[in-house]
């Protein structure tokens, strides 16, 4: 019973986040940079489809489809800004 309730609670929280993020302009996401340098987006709002042309589920474990959508000349700068944000524990910003 507790497991069922926990699953139901998690689903309600996910549904609530989906409703909220659908009202926000732009993309709402959670980014994970692993110690081995690989990355994922455990959560990405549906706007990901419009911006990057891929499904949120397709980047939940591997962010490669998103980085493939970035122009090749821009990728080093994006990765550099991500590493800088992680190293200094600051908000990520790409200029």
PDB file of C-alpha atoms in Angstrom:
ATOM      1  CA  UNK A   1       0.000   0.000   0.000  1.00  0.00           C
ATOM      2  CA  UNK A   2       2.780   2.467   0.846  1.00  0.00           C
ATOM      3  CA  UNK A   3       4.513   1.735  -2.444  1.00  0.00           C
ATOM      4  CA  UNK A   4       1.301   2.353  -4.388  1.00  0.00           C
ATOM      5  CA  UNK A   5       0.777   5.622  -2.514  1.00  0.00           C
ATOM      6  CA  UNK A   6       4.359   6.678  -3.200  1.00  0.00           C
ATOM      7  CA  UNK A   7       3.933   5.977  -6.897  1.00  0.00           C
ATOM      8  CA  UNK A   8       0.646   7.887  -6.966  1.00  0.00           C
ATOM      9  CA  UNK A   9       2.247  10.835  -5.143  1.00  0.00           C
ATOM     10  CA  UNK A  10       5.167  10.859  -7.579  1.00  0.00           C
ATOM     11  CA  UNK A  11       2.783  10.815 -10.532  1.00  0.00           C
ATOM     12  CA  UNK A  12       0.774  13.704  -9.074  1.00  0.00           C
ATOM     13  CA  UNK A  13       3.957  15.719  -8.552  1.00  0.00           C
ATOM     14  CA  UNK A  14       5.074  15.001 -12.113  1.00  0.00           C
ATOM     15  CA  UNK A  15       1.661  15.995 -13.494  1.00  0.00           C
ATOM     16  CA  UNK A  16       1.750  19.224 -11.469  1.00  0.00           C
ATOM     17  CA  UNK A  17       5.224  20.049 -12.801  1.00  0.00           C
ATOM     18  CA  UNK A  18       4.022  19.368 -16.355  1.00  0.00           C
ATOM     19  CA  UNK A  19       1.072  21.755 -15.914  1.00  0.00           C
ATOM     20  CA  UNK A  20       3.265  24.488 -14.421  1.00  0.00           C
ATOM     21  CA  UNK A  21       6.012  24.143 -17.016  1.00  0.00           C
ATOM     22  CA  UNK A  22       3.463  24.302 -19.835  1.00  0.00           C
ATOM     23  CA  UNK A  23       2.683  27.864 -18.711  1.00  0.00           C
ATOM     24  CA  UNK A  24       6.302  29.024 -18.613  1.00  0.00           C
ATOM     25  CA  UNK A  25       7.781  30.540 -21.765  1.00  0.00           C
ATOM     26  CA  UNK A  26      10.846  28.630 -22.841  1.00  0.00           C
ATOM     27  CA  UNK A  27      12.182  25.352 -21.550  1.00  0.00           C
ATOM     28  CA  UNK A  28      12.072  24.018 -18.005  1.00  0.00           C
ATOM     29  CA  UNK A  29      14.661  21.321 -17.379  1.00  0.00           C
ATOM     30  CA  UNK A  30      16.902  19.527 -14.940  1.00  0.00           C
ATOM     31  CA  UNK A  31      20.447  18.984 -16.185  1.00  0.00           C
ATOM     32  CA  UNK A  32      22.761  16.275 -14.892  1.00  0.00           C
ATOM     33  CA  UNK A  33      26.500  16.395 -15.528  1.00  0.00           C
ATOM     34  CA  UNK A  34      28.046  13.126 -14.417  1.00  0.00           C
ATOM     35  CA  UNK A  35      31.592  12.798 -13.043  1.00  0.00           C
ATOM     36  CA  UNK A  36      32.629  10.984 -16.237  1.00  0.00           C
ATOM     37  CA  UNK A  37      31.599  14.042 -18.297  1.00  0.00           C
ATOM     38  CA  UNK A  38      28.437  12.558 -19.776  1.00  0.00           C
ATOM     39  CA  UNK A  39      25.204  14.476 -19.393  1.00  0.00           C
ATOM     40  CA  UNK A  40      21.462  13.946 -19.264  1.00  0.00           C
ATOM     41  CA  UNK A  41      18.236  15.873 -18.828  1.00  0.00           C
ATOM     42  CA  UNK A  42      16.300  13.798 -16.257  1.00  0.00           C
ATOM     43  CA  UNK A  43      13.432  16.258 -16.684  1.00  0.00           C
ATOM     44  CA  UNK A  44      12.665  18.446 -19.663  1.00  0.00           C
ATOM     45  CA  UNK A  45       9.353  20.113 -20.411  1.00  0.00           C
ATOM     46  CA  UNK A  46       7.469  19.454 -23.620  1.00  0.00           C
ATOM     47  CA  UNK A  47       8.852  22.678 -25.119  1.00  0.00           C
ATOM     48  CA  UNK A  48      12.022  20.654 -25.780  1.00  0.00           C
ATOM     49  CA  UNK A  49      10.278  19.306 -28.888  1.00  0.00           C
ATOM     50  CA  UNK A  50       9.869  22.814 -30.304  1.00  0.00           C
ATOM     51  CA  UNK A  51      13.319  24.115 -29.389  1.00  0.00           C
ATOM     52  CA  UNK A  52      15.507  21.066 -30.059  1.00  0.00           C
ATOM     53  CA  UNK A  53      13.270  18.765 -32.087  1.00  0.00           C
ATOM     54  CA  UNK A  54      13.547  15.795 -29.767  1.00  0.00           C
ATOM     55  CA  UNK A  55      11.386  14.049 -27.212  1.00  0.00           C
ATOM     56  CA  UNK A  56      11.978  14.717 -23.502  1.00  0.00           C
ATOM     57  CA  UNK A  57      12.242  10.968 -22.864  1.00  0.00           C
ATOM     58  CA  UNK A  58      15.033  10.695 -25.445  1.00  0.00           C
ATOM     59  CA  UNK A  59      17.372  12.855 -23.346  1.00  0.00           C
ATOM     60  CA  UNK A  60      16.463  11.588 -19.875  1.00  0.00           C
ATOM     61  CA  UNK A  61      19.578   9.380 -19.753  1.00  0.00           C
ATOM     62  CA  UNK A  62      21.736  10.836 -22.526  1.00  0.00           C
ATOM     63  CA  UNK A  63      21.861  14.496 -23.595  1.00  0.00           C
ATOM     64  CA  UNK A  64      23.522  13.729 -26.938  1.00  0.00           C
ATOM     65  CA  UNK A  65      20.443  14.597 -29.061  1.00  0.00           C
ATOM     66  CA  UNK A  66      20.391  18.110 -27.626  1.00  0.00           C
ATOM     67  CA  UNK A  67      24.084  18.711 -28.130  1.00  0.00           C
ATOM     68  CA  UNK A  68      23.790  17.313 -31.666  1.00  0.00           C
ATOM     69  CA  UNK A  69      21.193  20.038 -32.336  1.00  0.00           C
ATOM     70  CA  UNK A  70      23.670  22.789 -31.355  1.00  0.00           C
ATOM     71  CA  UNK A  71      25.776  24.151 -34.192  1.00  0.00           C
ATOM     72  CA  UNK A  72      29.163  22.389 -34.190  1.00  0.00           C
ATOM     73  CA  UNK A  73      31.056  25.679 -33.894  1.00  0.00           C
ATOM     74  CA  UNK A  74      29.013  26.589 -30.789  1.00  0.00           C
ATOM     75  CA  UNK A  75      29.402  23.284 -28.916  1.00  0.00           C
ATOM     76  CA  UNK A  76      32.840  23.969 -27.357  1.00  0.00           C
ATOM     77  CA  UNK A  77      31.592  27.244 -25.858  1.00  0.00           C
ATOM     78  CA  UNK A  78      28.463  25.593 -24.484  1.00  0.00           C
ATOM     79  CA  UNK A  79      30.486  22.773 -22.891  1.00  0.00           C
ATOM     80  CA  UNK A  80      32.988  25.280 -21.501  1.00  0.00           C
ATOM     81  CA  UNK A  81      30.204  27.294 -19.871  1.00  0.00           C
ATOM     82  CA  UNK A  82      28.671  24.105 -18.429  1.00  0.00           C
ATOM     83  CA  UNK A  83      31.993  22.995 -16.933  1.00  0.00           C
ATOM     84  CA  UNK A  84      32.564  26.489 -15.515  1.00  0.00           C
ATOM     85  CA  UNK A  85      29.109  26.481 -13.912  1.00  0.00           C
ATOM     86  CA  UNK A  86      29.720  23.046 -12.389  1.00  0.00           C
ATOM     87  CA  UNK A  87      33.207  23.937 -11.158  1.00  0.00           C
ATOM     88  CA  UNK A  88      32.082  27.152  -9.461  1.00  0.00           C
ATOM     89  CA  UNK A  89      28.587  25.936  -8.490  1.00  0.00           C
ATOM     90  CA  UNK A  90      26.992  28.909 -10.198  1.00  0.00           C
ATOM     91  CA  UNK A  91      23.898  29.235 -12.358  1.00  0.00           C
ATOM     92  CA  UNK A  92      24.559  28.210 -15.938  1.00  0.00           C
ATOM     93  CA  UNK A  93      24.430  30.941 -18.528  1.00  0.00           C
ATOM     94  CA  UNK A  94      25.541  30.827 -22.144  1.00  0.00           C
ATOM     95  CA  UNK A  95      26.254  34.189 -23.710  1.00  0.00           C
TER      96      UNK A  95
END
